[in-house]
Amino acid sequence: MSELGVGRPTKRRSGSAVGGLPVADSRPVLDGDAVLGSRCTVCRYPTAQQHLPWCPVCYGATEPARFARTGRTWSSTVVAIPVGTRRPPFGLAYVDLDDGPRVLVHLDEPAVLALGTRLEITGTDDGDLVATTEVQR
């Protein structure tokens, strides 16, 4: 009896670490004072991914865009199990950026935040965006 999948084509490709094709990193990128992404030239839909060949909504052309580092919490949670190199507890939140897309961020302190809490992306940690509650001015 042979092993499951041996000798059969699969949809999953091995990453470059094991001799396969490089796998795209779809995480948002912070560049100084902005989150980099794309915006559709037709419907203006914002995405936090760069170099998209077409808009995921209307299939129009996209152009590079820079989005604000601030926004409001759409959802948040505290993770209580280890995930990869992350050790619990750690906080995650989806943030609707003020002028752009919704992005996933790691919170600087593990907490469940009220919907609409203002957050500011302050940096990155191992390629993931990190945010803190925005100081009211």
PDB file of N, CA, C and O in Angstrom, residues 63-134:
ATOM      1  N   GLU A  63      -3.873  50.450  -9.006  1.00  0.00           N
ATOM      2  CA  GLU A  63      -2.702  51.307  -8.915  1.00  0.00           C
ATOM      3  C   GLU A  63      -2.183  51.261  -7.480  1.00  0.00           C
ATOM      4  O   GLU A  63      -2.949  50.995  -6.552  1.00  0.00           O
ATOM      5  N   PRO A  64      -0.897  51.500  -7.277  1.00  0.00           N
ATOM      6  CA  PRO A  64      -0.356  51.517  -5.913  1.00  0.00           C
ATOM      7  C   PRO A  64      -1.039  52.592  -5.075  1.00  0.00           C
ATOM      8  O   PRO A  64      -1.426  53.646  -5.588  1.00  0.00           O
ATOM      9  N   ALA A  65      -1.194  52.313  -3.783  1.00  0.00           N
ATOM     10  CA  ALA A  65      -1.831  53.269  -2.878  1.00  0.00           C
ATOM     11  C   ALA A  65      -1.151  53.222  -1.520  1.00  0.00           C
ATOM     12  O   ALA A  65      -0.556  52.212  -1.141  1.00  0.00           O
ATOM     13  N   ARG A  66      -1.260  54.330  -0.793  1.00  0.00           N
ATOM     14  CA  ARG A  66      -0.756  54.436   0.575  1.00  0.00           C
ATOM     15  C   ARG A  66      -1.944  54.778   1.457  1.00  0.00           C
ATOM     16  O   ARG A  66      -2.715  55.681   1.138  1.00  0.00           O
ATOM     17  N   PHE A  67      -2.082  54.047   2.566  1.00  0.00           N
ATOM     18  CA  PHE A  67      -3.221  54.225   3.458  1.00  0.00           C
ATOM     19  C   PHE A  67      -2.748  54.672   4.835  1.00  0.00           C
ATOM     20  O   PHE A  67      -1.642  54.358   5.264  1.00  0.00           O
ATOM     21  N   ALA A  68      -3.630  55.371   5.541  1.00  0.00           N
ATOM     22  CA  ALA A  68      -3.328  55.871   6.883  1.00  0.00           C
ATOM     23  C   ALA A  68      -3.016  54.715   7.838  1.00  0.00           C
ATOM     24  O   ALA A  68      -3.494  53.598   7.653  1.00  0.00           O
ATOM     25  N   ARG A  69      -2.232  55.003   8.863  1.00  0.00           N
ATOM     26  CA  ARG A  69      -1.910  53.996   9.884  1.00  0.00           C
ATOM     27  C   ARG A  69      -2.953  53.960  10.983  1.00  0.00           C
ATOM     28  O   ARG A  69      -2.793  53.226  11.951  1.00  0.00           O
ATOM     29  N   THR A  70      -4.003  54.737  10.885  1.00  0.00           N
ATOM     30  CA  THR A  70      -5.015  54.803  11.936  1.00  0.00           C
ATOM     31  C   THR A  70      -6.352  54.276  11.439  1.00  0.00           C
ATOM     32  O   THR A  70      -6.642  54.313  10.245  1.00  0.00           O
ATOM     33  N   GLY A  71      -7.154  53.780  12.384  1.00  0.00           N
ATOM     34  CA  GLY A  71      -8.472  53.287  12.024  1.00  0.00           C
ATOM     35  C   GLY A  71      -9.256  52.852  13.249  1.00  0.00           C
ATOM     36  O   GLY A  71      -8.842  53.077  14.389  1.00  0.00           O
ATOM     37  N   ARG A  72     -10.395  52.205  12.994  1.00  0.00           N
ATOM     38  CA  ARG A  72     -11.290  51.762  14.063  1.00  0.00           C
ATOM     39  C   ARG A  72     -11.390  50.245  14.077  1.00  0.00           C
ATOM     40  O   ARG A  72     -11.428  49.600  13.040  1.00  0.00           O
ATOM     41  N   THR A  73     -11.475  49.694  15.287  1.00  0.00           N
ATOM     42  CA  THR A  73     -11.574  48.243  15.473  1.00  0.00           C
ATOM     43  C   THR A  73     -12.886  47.723  14.895  1.00  0.00           C
ATOM     44  O   THR A  73     -13.958  48.222  15.204  1.00  0.00           O
ATOM     45  N   TRP A  74     -12.788  46.709  14.060  1.00  0.00           N
ATOM     46  CA  TRP A  74     -13.957  46.025  13.525  1.00  0.00           C
ATOM     47  C   TRP A  74     -14.266  44.796  14.374  1.00  0.00           C
ATOM     48  O   TRP A  74     -15.412  44.458  14.598  1.00  0.00           O
ATOM     49  N   SER A  75     -13.191  44.154  14.879  1.00  0.00           N
ATOM     50  CA  SER A  75     -13.316  42.967  15.717  1.00  0.00           C
ATOM     51  C   SER A  75     -11.980  42.744  16.411  1.00  0.00           C
ATOM     52  O   SER A  75     -10.939  43.140  15.906  1.00  0.00           O
ATOM     53  N   SER A  76     -12.021  42.082  17.583  1.00  0.00           N
ATOM     54  CA  SER A  76     -10.766  41.751  18.261  1.00  0.00           C
ATOM     55  C   SER A  76     -10.951  40.513  19.118  1.00  0.00           C
ATOM     56  O   SER A  76     -12.073  40.137  19.462  1.00  0.00           O
ATOM     57  N   THR A  77      -9.824  39.901  19.472  1.00  0.00           N
ATOM     58  CA  THR A  77      -9.855  38.705  20.307  1.00  0.00           C
ATOM     59  C   THR A  77      -8.519  38.545  21.007  1.00  0.00           C
ATOM     60  O   THR A  77      -7.519  39.158  20.623  1.00  0.00           O
ATOM     61  N   VAL A  78      -8.507  37.704  22.027  1.00  0.00           N
ATOM     62  CA  VAL A  78      -7.267  37.306  22.686  1.00  0.00           C
ATOM     63  C   VAL A  78      -7.077  35.823  22.393  1.00  0.00           C
ATOM     64  O   VAL A  78      -7.974  35.012  22.650  1.00  0.00           O
ATOM     65  N   VAL A  79      -5.932  35.476  21.839  1.00  0.00           N
ATOM     66  CA  VAL A  79      -5.624  34.094  21.486  1.00  0.00           C
ATOM     67  C   VAL A  79      -4.983  33.417  22.685  1.00  0.00           C
ATOM     68  O   VAL A  79      -4.029  33.935  23.262  1.00  0.00           O
ATOM     69  N   ALA A  80      -5.516  32.243  23.052  1.00  0.00           N
ATOM     70  CA  ALA A  80      -5.070  31.551  24.266  1.00  0.00           C
ATOM     71  C   ALA A  80      -4.288  30.278  23.983  1.00  0.00           C
ATOM     72  O   ALA A  80      -4.048  29.493  24.890  1.00  0.00           O
ATOM     73  N   ILE A  81      -3.889  30.051  22.728  1.00  0.00           N
ATOM     74  CA  ILE A  81      -3.090  28.877  22.383  1.00  0.00           C
ATOM     75  C   ILE A  81      -1.860  29.333  21.606  1.00  0.00           C
ATOM     76  O   ILE A  81      -1.888  30.389  20.971  1.00  0.00           O
ATOM     77  N   PRO A  82      -0.791  28.558  21.637  1.00  0.00           N
ATOM     78  CA  PRO A  82       0.381  28.940  20.845  1.00  0.00           C
ATOM     79  C   PRO A  82       0.087  28.819  19.348  1.00  0.00           C
ATOM     80  O   PRO A  82      -0.583  27.886  18.923  1.00  0.00           O
ATOM     81  N   VAL A  83       0.577  29.779  18.582  1.00  0.00           N
ATOM     82  CA  VAL A  83       0.433  29.747  17.129  1.00  0.00           C
ATOM     83  C   VAL A  83       1.793  30.084  16.540  1.00  0.00           C
ATOM     84  O   VAL A  83       2.271  31.209  16.700  1.00  0.00           O
ATOM     85  N   GLY A  84       2.411  29.133  15.872  1.00  0.00           N
ATOM     86  CA  GLY A  84       3.752  29.351  15.337  1.00  0.00           C
ATOM     87  C   GLY A  84       4.706  29.700  16.456  1.00  0.00           C
ATOM     88  O   GLY A  84       4.802  28.986  17.460  1.00  0.00           O
ATOM     89  N   THR A  85       5.386  30.826  16.310  1.00  0.00           N
ATOM     90  CA  THR A  85       6.332  31.265  17.345  1.00  0.00           C
ATOM     91  C   THR A  85       5.663  32.140  18.403  1.00  0.00           C
ATOM     92  O   THR A  85       6.303  32.524  19.372  1.00  0.00           O
ATOM     93  N   ARG A  86       4.415  32.448  18.216  1.00  0.00           N
ATOM     94  CA  ARG A  86       3.687  33.299  19.181  1.00  0.00           C
ATOM     95  C   ARG A  86       3.246  32.481  20.374  1.00  0.00           C
ATOM     96  O   ARG A  86       2.723  31.384  20.237  1.00  0.00           O
ATOM     97  N   ARG A  87       3.424  33.041  21.546  1.00  0.00           N
ATOM     98  CA  ARG A  87       3.014  32.378  22.793  1.00  0.00           C
ATOM     99  C   ARG A  87       1.864  33.150  23.414  1.00  0.00           C
ATOM    100  O   ARG A  87       1.853  34.380  23.409  1.00  0.00           O
ATOM    101  N   PRO A  88       0.882  32.454  23.936  1.00  0.00           N
ATOM    102  CA  PRO A  88      -0.291  33.125  24.501  1.00  0.00           C
ATOM    103  C   PRO A  88       0.034  33.807  25.822  1.00  0.00           C
ATOM    104  O   PRO A  88       1.006  33.447  26.470  1.00  0.00           O
ATOM    105  N   PRO A  89      -0.794  34.733  26.197  1.00  0.00           N
ATOM    106  CA  PRO A  89      -1.890  35.295  25.415  1.00  0.00           C
ATOM    107  C   PRO A  89      -1.382  36.415  24.512  1.00  0.00           C
ATOM    108  O   PRO A  89      -0.442  37.128  24.851  1.00  0.00           O
ATOM    109  N   PHE A  90      -1.998  36.555  23.337  1.00  0.00           N
ATOM    110  CA  PHE A  90      -1.708  37.703  22.481  1.00  0.00           C
ATOM    111  C   PHE A  90      -2.996  38.165  21.813  1.00  0.00           C
ATOM    112  O   PHE A  90      -3.910  37.388  21.591  1.00  0.00           O
ATOM    113  N   GLY A  91      -3.070  39.445  21.554  1.00  0.00           N
ATOM    114  CA  GLY A  91      -4.285  40.036  21.000  1.00  0.00           C
ATOM    115  C   GLY A  91      -4.201  40.248  19.504  1.00  0.00           C
ATOM    116  O   GLY A  91      -3.139  40.583  18.974  1.00  0.00           O
ATOM    117  N   LEU A  92      -5.311  40.016  18.829  1.00  0.00           N
ATOM    118  CA  LEU A  92      -5.450  40.273  17.400  1.00  0.00           C
ATOM    119  C   LEU A  92      -6.669  41.159  17.191  1.00  0.00           C
ATOM    120  O   LEU A  92      -7.650  41.069  17.933  1.00  0.00           O
ATOM    121  N   ALA A  93      -6.624  41.986  16.162  1.00  0.00           N
ATOM    122  CA  ALA A  93      -7.783  42.820  15.830  1.00  0.00           C
ATOM    123  C   ALA A  93      -7.820  43.063  14.328  1.00  0.00           C
ATOM    124  O   ALA A  93      -6.773  43.145  13.669  1.00  0.00           O
ATOM    125  N   TYR A  94      -9.032  43.159  13.803  1.00  0.00           N
ATOM    126  CA  TYR A  94      -9.222  43.664  12.450  1.00  0.00           C
ATOM    127  C   TYR A  94      -9.500  45.149  12.594  1.00  0.00           C
ATOM    128  O   TYR A  94     -10.333  45.561  13.398  1.00  0.00           O
ATOM    129  N   VAL A  95      -8.796  45.942  11.782  1.00  0.00           N
ATOM    130  CA  VAL A  95      -8.921  47.392  11.839  1.00  0.00           C
ATOM    131  C   VAL A  95      -9.351  47.906  10.475  1.00  0.00           C
ATOM    132  O   VAL A  95      -8.732  47.577   9.462  1.00  0.00           O
ATOM    133  N   ASP A  96     -10.418  48.706  10.456  1.00  0.00           N
ATOM    134  CA  ASP A  96     -10.815  49.407   9.240  1.00  0.00           C
ATOM    135  C   ASP A  96     -10.014  50.694   9.192  1.00  0.00           C
ATOM    136  O   ASP A  96     -10.251  51.625   9.981  1.00  0.00           O
ATOM    137  N   LEU A  97      -9.022  50.741   8.291  1.00  0.00           N
ATOM    138  CA  LEU A  97      -8.187  51.927   8.183  1.00  0.00           C
ATOM    139  C   LEU A  97      -9.037  53.118   7.750  1.00  0.00           C
ATOM    140  O   LEU A  97     -10.009  52.965   7.001  1.00  0.00           O
ATOM    141  N   ASP A  98      -8.682  54.308   8.214  1.00  0.00           N
ATOM    142  CA  ASP A  98      -9.481  55.509   7.972  1.00  0.00           C
ATOM    143  C   ASP A  98      -9.757  55.760   6.494  1.00  0.00           C
ATOM    144  O   ASP A  98     -10.840  56.186   6.125  1.00  0.00           O
ATOM    145  N   ASP A  99      -8.792  55.511   5.639  1.00  0.00           N
ATOM    146  CA  ASP A  99      -8.982  55.798   4.215  1.00  0.00           C
ATOM    147  C   ASP A  99      -8.742  54.568   3.344  1.00  0.00           C
ATOM    148  O   ASP A  99      -8.406  54.684   2.180  1.00  0.00           O
ATOM    149  N   GLY A 100      -8.889  53.381   3.938  1.00  0.00           N
ATOM    150  CA  GLY A 100      -8.544  52.217   3.148  1.00  0.00           C
ATOM    151  C   GLY A 100      -9.189  50.935   3.591  1.00  0.00           C
ATOM    152  O   GLY A 100     -10.310  50.926   4.100  1.00  0.00           O
ATOM    153  N   PRO A 101      -8.449  49.842   3.431  1.00  0.00           N
ATOM    154  CA  PRO A 101      -8.992  48.508   3.650  1.00  0.00           C
ATOM    155  C   PRO A 101      -9.012  48.092   5.115  1.00  0.00           C
ATOM    156  O   PRO A 101      -8.551  48.822   5.996  1.00  0.00           O
ATOM    157  N   ARG A 102      -9.531  46.916   5.355  1.00  0.00           N
ATOM    158  CA  ARG A 102      -9.513  46.278   6.678  1.00  0.00           C
ATOM    159  C   ARG A 102      -8.254  45.410   6.737  1.00  0.00           C
ATOM    160  O   ARG A 102      -7.976  44.642   5.823  1.00  0.00           O
ATOM    161  N   VAL A 103      -7.480  45.553   7.825  1.00  0.00           N
ATOM    162  CA  VAL A 103      -6.248  44.781   7.985  1.00  0.00           C
ATOM    163  C   VAL A 103      -6.232  44.082   9.340  1.00  0.00           C
ATOM    164  O   VAL A 103      -6.845  44.550  10.299  1.00  0.00           O
ATOM    165  N   LEU A 104      -5.507  42.980   9.405  1.00  0.00           N
ATOM    166  CA  LEU A 104      -5.317  42.244  10.654  1.00  0.00           C
ATOM    167  C   LEU A 104      -4.061  42.762  11.323  1.00  0.00           C
ATOM    168  O   LEU A 104      -3.010  42.881  10.682  1.00  0.00           O
ATOM    169  N   VAL A 105      -4.163  43.071  12.622  1.00  0.00           N
ATOM    170  CA  VAL A 105      -3.015  43.563  13.385  1.00  0.00           C
ATOM    171  C   VAL A 105      -2.861  42.763  14.671  1.00  0.00           C
ATOM    172  O   VAL A 105      -3.833  42.210  15.188  1.00  0.00           O
ATOM    173  N   HIS A 106      -1.643  42.727  15.173  1.00  0.00           N
ATOM    174  CA  HIS A 106      -1.376  42.195  16.504  1.00  0.00           C
ATOM    175  C   HIS A 106      -1.442  43.377  17.457  1.00  0.00           C
ATOM    176  O   HIS A 106      -0.948  44.463  17.137  1.00  0.00           O
ATOM    177  N   LEU A 107      -2.056  43.190  18.592  1.00  0.00           N
ATOM    178  CA  LEU A 107      -2.169  44.272  19.569  1.00  0.00           C
ATOM    179  C   LEU A 107      -0.938  44.281  20.464  1.00  0.00           C
ATOM    180  O   LEU A 107      -0.401  43.224  20.809  1.00  0.00           O
ATOM    181  N   ASP A 108      -0.512  45.469  20.875  1.00  0.00           N
ATOM    182  CA  ASP A 108       0.658  45.560  21.742  1.00  0.00           C
ATOM    183  C   ASP A 108       0.380  44.978  23.124  1.00  0.00           C
ATOM    184  O   ASP A 108       1.297  44.532  23.800  1.00  0.00           O
ATOM    185  N   GLU A 109      -0.881  44.961  23.538  1.00  0.00           N
ATOM    186  CA  GLU A 109      -1.297  44.344  24.798  1.00  0.00           C
ATOM    187  C   GLU A 109      -2.484  43.434  24.513  1.00  0.00           C
ATOM    188  O   GLU A 109      -3.407  43.841  23.821  1.00  0.00           O
ATOM    189  N   PRO A 110      -2.497  42.199  25.036  1.00  0.00           N
ATOM    190  CA  PRO A 110      -3.640  41.315  24.782  1.00  0.00           C
ATOM    191  C   PRO A 110      -4.903  41.845  25.456  1.00  0.00           C
ATOM    192  O   PRO A 110      -4.930  42.012  26.671  1.00  0.00           O
ATOM    193  N   ALA A 111      -5.919  42.143  24.647  1.00  0.00           N
ATOM    194  CA  ALA A 111      -7.179  42.668  25.179  1.00  0.00           C
ATOM    195  C   ALA A 111      -8.261  42.534  24.124  1.00  0.00           C
ATOM    196  O   ALA A 111      -7.976  42.593  22.928  1.00  0.00           O
ATOM    197  N   VAL A 112      -9.491  42.351  24.575  1.00  0.00           N
ATOM    198  CA  VAL A 112     -10.637  42.430  23.686  1.00  0.00           C
ATOM    199  C   VAL A 112     -11.102  43.874  23.719  1.00  0.00           C
ATOM    200  O   VAL A 112     -11.427  44.400  24.780  1.00  0.00           O
ATOM    201  N   LEU A 113     -11.092  44.523  22.574  1.00  0.00           N
ATOM    202  CA  LEU A 113     -11.405  45.943  22.489  1.00  0.00           C
ATOM    203  C   LEU A 113     -12.859  46.161  22.090  1.00  0.00           C
ATOM    204  O   LEU A 113     -13.444  45.351  21.368  1.00  0.00           O
ATOM    205  N   ALA A 114     -13.413  47.249  22.531  1.00  0.00           N
ATOM    206  CA  ALA A 114     -14.769  47.623  22.117  1.00  0.00           C
ATOM    207  C   ALA A 114     -14.768  47.935  20.623  1.00  0.00           C
ATOM    208  O   ALA A 114     -13.776  48.449  20.080  1.00  0.00           O
ATOM    209  N   LEU A 115     -15.858  47.604  19.955  1.00  0.00           N
ATOM    210  CA  LEU A 115     -15.977  47.929  18.537  1.00  0.00           C
ATOM    211  C   LEU A 115     -15.823  49.432  18.353  1.00  0.00           C
ATOM    212  O   LEU A 115     -16.337  50.225  19.142  1.00  0.00           O
ATOM    213  N   GLY A 116     -15.093  49.819  17.338  1.00  0.00           N
ATOM    214  CA  GLY A 116     -14.897  51.234  17.067  1.00  0.00           C
ATOM    215  C   GLY A 116     -13.757  51.884  17.818  1.00  0.00           C
ATOM    216  O   GLY A 116     -13.506  53.079  17.652  1.00  0.00           O
ATOM    217  N   THR A 117     -13.039  51.123  18.650  1.00  0.00           N
ATOM    218  CA  THR A 117     -11.886  51.677  19.365  1.00  0.00           C
ATOM    219  C   THR A 117     -10.859  52.167  18.347  1.00  0.00           C
ATOM    220  O   THR A 117     -10.548  51.471  17.379  1.00  0.00           O
ATOM    221  N   ARG A 118     -10.332  53.357  18.559  1.00  0.00           N
ATOM    222  CA  ARG A 118      -9.318  53.909  17.660  1.00  0.00           C
ATOM    223  C   ARG A 118      -7.986  53.217  17.904  1.00  0.00           C
ATOM    224  O   ARG A 118      -7.555  53.065  19.043  1.00  0.00           O
ATOM    225  N   LEU A 119      -7.341  52.771  16.828  1.00  0.00           N
ATOM    226  CA  LEU A 119      -6.030  52.133  16.895  1.00  0.00           C
ATOM    227  C   LEU A 119      -5.083  52.837  15.943  1.00  0.00           C
ATOM    228  O   LEU A 119      -5.506  53.400  14.935  1.00  0.00           O
ATOM    229  N   GLU A 120      -3.801  52.751  16.282  1.00  0.00           N
ATOM    230  CA  GLU A 120      -2.757  53.262  15.397  1.00  0.00           C
ATOM    231  C   GLU A 120      -1.727  52.168  15.196  1.00  0.00           C
ATOM    232  O   GLU A 120      -1.246  51.576  16.170  1.00  0.00           O
ATOM    233  N   ILE A 121      -1.384  51.902  13.955  1.00  0.00           N
ATOM    234  CA  ILE A 121      -0.343  50.924  13.645  1.00  0.00           C
ATOM    235  C   ILE A 121       0.990  51.588  13.946  1.00  0.00           C
ATOM    236  O   ILE A 121       1.308  52.649  13.402  1.00  0.00           O
ATOM    237  N   THR A 122       1.752  50.952  14.832  1.00  0.00           N
ATOM    238  CA  THR A 122       2.988  51.569  15.313  1.00  0.00           C
ATOM    239  C   THR A 122       4.249  50.894  14.795  1.00  0.00           C
ATOM    240  O   THR A 122       5.340  51.407  14.986  1.00  0.00           O
ATOM    241  N   GLY A 123       4.117  49.725  14.193  1.00  0.00           N
ATOM    242  CA  GLY A 123       5.298  49.031  13.702  1.00  0.00           C
ATOM    243  C   GLY A 123       4.957  47.632  13.243  1.00  0.00           C
ATOM    244  O   GLY A 123       3.793  47.305  12.985  1.00  0.00           O
ATOM    245  N   THR A 124       6.004  46.807  13.169  1.00  0.00           N
ATOM    246  CA  THR A 124       5.825  45.410  12.775  1.00  0.00           C
ATOM    247  C   THR A 124       6.574  44.507  13.738  1.00  0.00           C
ATOM    248  O   THR A 124       7.514  44.940  14.412  1.00  0.00           O
ATOM    249  N   ASP A 125       6.152  43.261  13.792  1.00  0.00           N
ATOM    250  CA  ASP A 125       6.822  42.240  14.586  1.00  0.00           C
ATOM    251  C   ASP A 125       6.846  40.966  13.755  1.00  0.00           C
ATOM    252  O   ASP A 125       5.799  40.375  13.490  1.00  0.00           O
ATOM    253  N   ASP A 126       8.024  40.598  13.295  1.00  0.00           N
ATOM    254  CA  ASP A 126       8.194  39.399  12.475  1.00  0.00           C
ATOM    255  C   ASP A 126       7.284  39.447  11.242  1.00  0.00           C
ATOM    256  O   ASP A 126       6.689  38.449  10.851  1.00  0.00           O
ATOM    257  N   GLY A 127       7.138  40.632  10.641  1.00  0.00           N
ATOM    258  CA  GLY A 127       6.350  40.797   9.426  1.00  0.00           C
ATOM    259  C   GLY A 127       4.878  41.103   9.633  1.00  0.00           C
ATOM    260  O   GLY A 127       4.161  41.395   8.679  1.00  0.00           O
ATOM    261  N   ASP A 128       4.387  41.035  10.880  1.00  0.00           N
ATOM    262  CA  ASP A 128       2.981  41.330  11.171  1.00  0.00           C
ATOM    263  C   ASP A 128       2.842  42.762  11.681  1.00  0.00           C
ATOM    264  O   ASP A 128       3.687  43.243  12.434  1.00  0.00           O
ATOM    265  N   LEU A 129       1.762  43.429  11.289  1.00  0.00           N
ATOM    266  CA  LEU A 129       1.501  44.777  11.779  1.00  0.00           C
ATOM    267  C   LEU A 129       1.185  44.740  13.267  1.00  0.00           C
ATOM    268  O   LEU A 129       0.520  43.824  13.743  1.00  0.00           O
ATOM    269  N   VAL A 130       1.661  45.735  14.000  1.00  0.00           N
ATOM    270  CA  VAL A 130       1.392  45.859  15.442  1.00  0.00           C
ATOM    271  C   VAL A 130       0.704  47.205  15.668  1.00  0.00           C
ATOM    272  O   VAL A 130       1.131  48.227  15.114  1.00  0.00           O
ATOM    273  N   ALA A 131      -0.361  47.189  16.478  1.00  0.00           N
ATOM    274  CA  ALA A 131      -1.111  48.415  16.748  1.00  0.00           C
ATOM    275  C   ALA A 131      -1.319  48.614  18.229  1.00  0.00           C
ATOM    276  O   ALA A 131      -1.300  47.669  19.025  1.00  0.00           O
ATOM    277  N   THR A 132      -1.530  49.856  18.592  1.00  0.00           N
ATOM    278  CA  THR A 132      -1.827  50.248  19.958  1.00  0.00           C
ATOM    279  C   THR A 132      -3.045  51.163  19.943  1.00  0.00           C
ATOM    280  O   THR A 132      -3.354  51.759  18.907  1.00  0.00           O
ATOM    281  N   THR A 133      -3.722  51.258  21.081  1.00  0.00           N
ATOM    282  CA  THR A 133      -4.863  52.175  21.121  1.00  0.00           C
ATOM    283  C   THR A 133      -4.354  53.588  20.936  1.00  0.00           C
ATOM    284  O   THR A 133      -3.316  53.970  21.491  1.00  0.00           O
ATOM    285  N   GLU A 134      -5.063  54.346  20.132  1.00  0.00           N
ATOM    286  CA  GLU A 134      -4.649  55.704  19.788  1.00  0.00           C
ATOM    287  C   GLU A 134      -4.844  56.634  20.975  1.00  0.00           C
ATOM    288  O   GLU A 134      -5.888  56.600  21.622  1.00  0.00           O
TER     289      GLU A 134
END
